[in-house]
Amino acid sequence: MTPVIPRTLRTDFADHAYERVARSSNEQAARLAQSLVRETQGDVLFGLADRGRYASDASIYQQMPVGVLVPTQSQDVATALDICRGMGVPVVPRGGGTSQCGQTVGTGLVIDHSKHLGRILHLDVAERSVTVEPGMVLDHLNAALKPHGLWFPVDVSTSGQATLGGMAGNNSCGSRSLAYGNMVHNVLGIKAWLSDGELLDWGPMAHSQGRVQRIGHFVRDLAQQLHPEIDAHWPRVLRRVAGYNLDVFHPVSERPYTNDGSVNLAHLLVGSEGTLAMTHSLTLRLSPLPRAKVLGVVNFPTFVQAMTAAQHIVQLGAGSLCAVELVDRTMIDLAMQNPAFAPTMRSALTGAPEAILLVEFHGEDPSQLLPCIQDLKDCMSGLNLPDSVVPLLEESAQKKLWDVRKAGLNIMMSLKGDGKPVSFIEDCAVPLAHLAEYTTALTEVFHQHGTRGTWYAHASVGTLHVRPILDMRRDGPQKMRAIAEQASALVRQFKGAYSGEHGDGLCRGEWISWQFGPRISNAFAQIKAHMDPIGLLCPQRIVNPPRMDDTRLMRHNPRHSVIHIHTALDWSSWDVQTNARTGELGPPGSGGDPAMGLAKAVDMCNNNGHCRKFDAGTMCPSYRITRDEQHLTRGRANTLRLALSGQLGTDALTGEDVRAALDLCVSCKGCKRDCPTGVDMARMKIEVQHQYKRYNGHSWRDRLVAHLPDYARHAAAFSGLLNLRDRWLGLAWLSEKLLGLSAQRSLPVWQRHHFFKRSTLGVSASEVLKAVRPVVLWVDTFNGHFEPGNALAAFRVLQAAGYTVHVASKHALGHGANQGHLCCGRSYLASGMVDRAKAKAHALIQSLLPFAQQGIAIVGLEPSCLYTLRDEALAMGLGPDAHTVAEHALMWEEFLAREAHAQQLEALKARLQHTLQPISVHGHCHQKAFGGMDDLLTCIKLIPGAQPKVIESSCCGMAGAFGYEQEHHAASMQMAELSLLPAVREATDAIIVADGTSCRHQIWDGAQRPAIHVAQLLSDQLRN
Ligand SMILES: Cc1cc2nc3c(=O)[nH]c(=O)nc-3n(C[C@H](O)[C@H](O)[C@H](O)COP(=O)(O)OP(=O)(O)OC[C@H]3O[C@@H](n4cnc5c(N)ncnc54)[C@H](O)[C@@H]3O)c2cc1C
Ligand code: SF4
Ligand code: SF4
């Protein structure tokens, strides 16, 4: 994880804020925007698309804010508060926007703290406390604390995105709340503004003074009058996050809020969801990082037995038990269907359980924890379940199983069609003694409404997540209310909490009075009126909330419509209906999407915010350099959704808002791999480019790039002349002015003697079809024309390994080799020329088909080209032939790794010379996205002594033509500087391996270090 220093790449409308906003919005918005621009340093975002991107969170709701402020400093927040108060515009504070109940959705000015207000202000290691700004992300805090042996233990699942301000707003709870409590148990103090602008310190009541003390007394007096009501209505469970924490003055919770039972007035703000005060900073209690953990996986023959056992398990461990997490049969099955997770899941199972509980104990010393596992086994034997516990003692095995649990949830969330798992009763908490009865009864409720839900998560505290599948565009809202009413009756029957983890927001606000009764609800209203008398902060939340099923507040509702478009790519596999009861999908194209499936593909984004990642994975490089919602996968998906549903005006799909949102997407496919619901923005960008360019036309640069495969062989004849561009002063400048190719970039070097001139290399097509060890080498435009050495190296190694190699060329069957080189159409796709790309891909597929039909591997060298065959070519309507070829298309190293596993490479291994030189490997984005990295390493390890080290990098920033484009050069270099270039510079004596043509170019441009293709690496090690 590398928190980056953000830099705003967008330019906003400082000079003409009023006019621009007034034109597109209204006069009040214009005045507000103008004041914010004048008086704050922050980004002032008042355009329709910006507002639309902040109109939703991870809930089902949507409300357009009047505008958005992204403050750069705390003073901006104070100023904005003053301006809004003066104009009567409500304020909606926001962190990562990962709330599931609509907490950050509101019509006022949204203030996004997550971009700039994320610093540690003070760390006291001895006192184990830290003071942070509200926009700090939990994982960043914990990364900073780790060297001190400390952590902030409220380990929410969204730890990579959730901000401490948002966590306090929601009173968030982690998987290990049994051991550490919720947010409220770990907040020591809060500095916050009231809506009148006064900045106050909220902390221990005993030390409070002035205004804070007076507020404390006011709330204390209210609470004192309500002791009987609190006793009667307050849920006696750890997980209760509804309403305000009136009970600080009359504790009834399972766990006291403070160690000594004293009152801390900061706890009044925790869980208040931005309705009482705006957080300036928070002081948090830290915990020592546990040195040891053991995990016992309990296998249950029935779900009910798992639910019944939870109450007994939580008695174990003498204080060292920290988590009891449920995984049900559906999730087990989902994990077992996934080859990556199946071995891990299998290792945790005995027999075929209907549910498992992950029981974790932690402490200082692993040996002291082993008796806990024995206690767990004894406990299970006592419940007639001997031999049901699988101990996992190794940290890596434990981590893998936790990852599987998370992935199982992700697969569940990736349901296609209009029916989606909906959050609204997903975190009701009931006492453990009633867990079995509650889950059985609620499952029956789902059945009554023709739906189902998968159960998972926090069995330790009686908060099981479950999301019934509902179609919110049709009868979902009605079913939602009916199910909520029946679920609430069960919660009341079992004396639980209706809102147990994720907060109230729009979804559970109306259930506050149901939970607490009229007198306590009235007290909440009085607290709100006392602290925010003008109703400036998140009005109509917690107090006086709307109905949960008010469809006017929803993102999708029965009035939602989608524009008709004719798509260039095939999106029909998303255009399906799902049977909510069985999960069965209808046939492709049966979903009734007027956008031919594109709208439904876009709707796969449920706004969970997982793409707001900062670690050096692949998703999402443009967000990592900008930290702008606009340049985030979620922001892009929202922009497309709004455009496709006509909410950004007419023709928005081909307009500026959509273009701008996709502008910095480098098509790395990181989202396809990492997004829990598989949003593939790279493919969407192709479609959108196609629609946009069809409407707006192609530039000269588009044509130059797209048609490169066509003119390359002719251009090569003028290589000397063309290569002057990077030698003669002024020519690069000219190419920037005329074509928009960055003058700061060198261009690939044309080769007069390119690979495709070697017409005699390899055997003919008919010969390879008869060969015993056949392979087809498909050389792409880029390697063939600019780096022919790679193609030759690949050829040489394959031959040395004993394969009969045919070099693919157009319609080679029956002819000699090299009738013309074959192109996948990638460069056309990148420019949105889908029809041209189709023609290219068709020719390629037809040329390769005879080999694929014979089961012969077709190996390629350039990841973006080879994976086009396995990915986009399948969405171009090229029929079953495309699938046949895709099944046999492999990266060169994937082929060698496969053959090595089959013991077919002994001869090659014997010919490879030993090396001691360090090897650093940078994976191309598509290699990572398609899981090709392991094979790349296997291939390198064929060299005796080779110990390749993977550089933890995301996109190199080149992304085909992107990095050459003048307007993208800076962004391209920033992406490279995030992790790739520093790692390359650091590895001074290493060979750098990078399979992507653009990656090699970027490494040379940015670090002046040569990088080589893996084929070249192996070829260099070949003994003659
Ligand atoms: C897949 C998924 C898994 C989740 N898992 C968990 C989980 O394990 N445990 C859990 O508790 N929750 C979970 N959540 C819910 C959510 O992620 C958490 O509540 C998280 O802490 C919210 O953080 P955020 O930064 O996104 O806050 P936001 O959603 O942006 O805001 C949360 C609340 O805080 C308020 N707020 C934000 N900043 C300020 C400020 N400066 N001043 C005053 N108020 C402010 C907002 O107005 C809002 O009411 C999950 C959500 C998803 C989508
Ligand atoms: S794009 Fe994927 S990861 Fe990002 S918010 Fe949408 S669903 Fe979540
Ligand atoms: S393809 Fe890459 S850059 Fe584009 S949205 Fe997905 S992760 Fe981000």
PDB file of C-alpha atoms in Angstrom, residues 62 80 174 277 382 936:
ATOM      1  CA  GLN A  62     -29.865   8.312  -4.991  1.00  0.00           C
ATOM      2  CA  ALA A  80     -18.109  25.970   3.655  1.00  0.00           C
ATOM      3  CA  GLY A 174     -15.330  -5.031  12.691  1.00  0.00           C
ATOM      4  CA  ALA A 277     -21.618  17.927  14.105  1.00  0.00           C
ATOM      5  CA  GLY A 382     -20.209 -31.908  23.981  1.00  0.00           C
ATOM      6  CA  LEU A 936       5.516 -16.074 -16.134  1.00  0.00           C
TER       7      LEU A 936
END
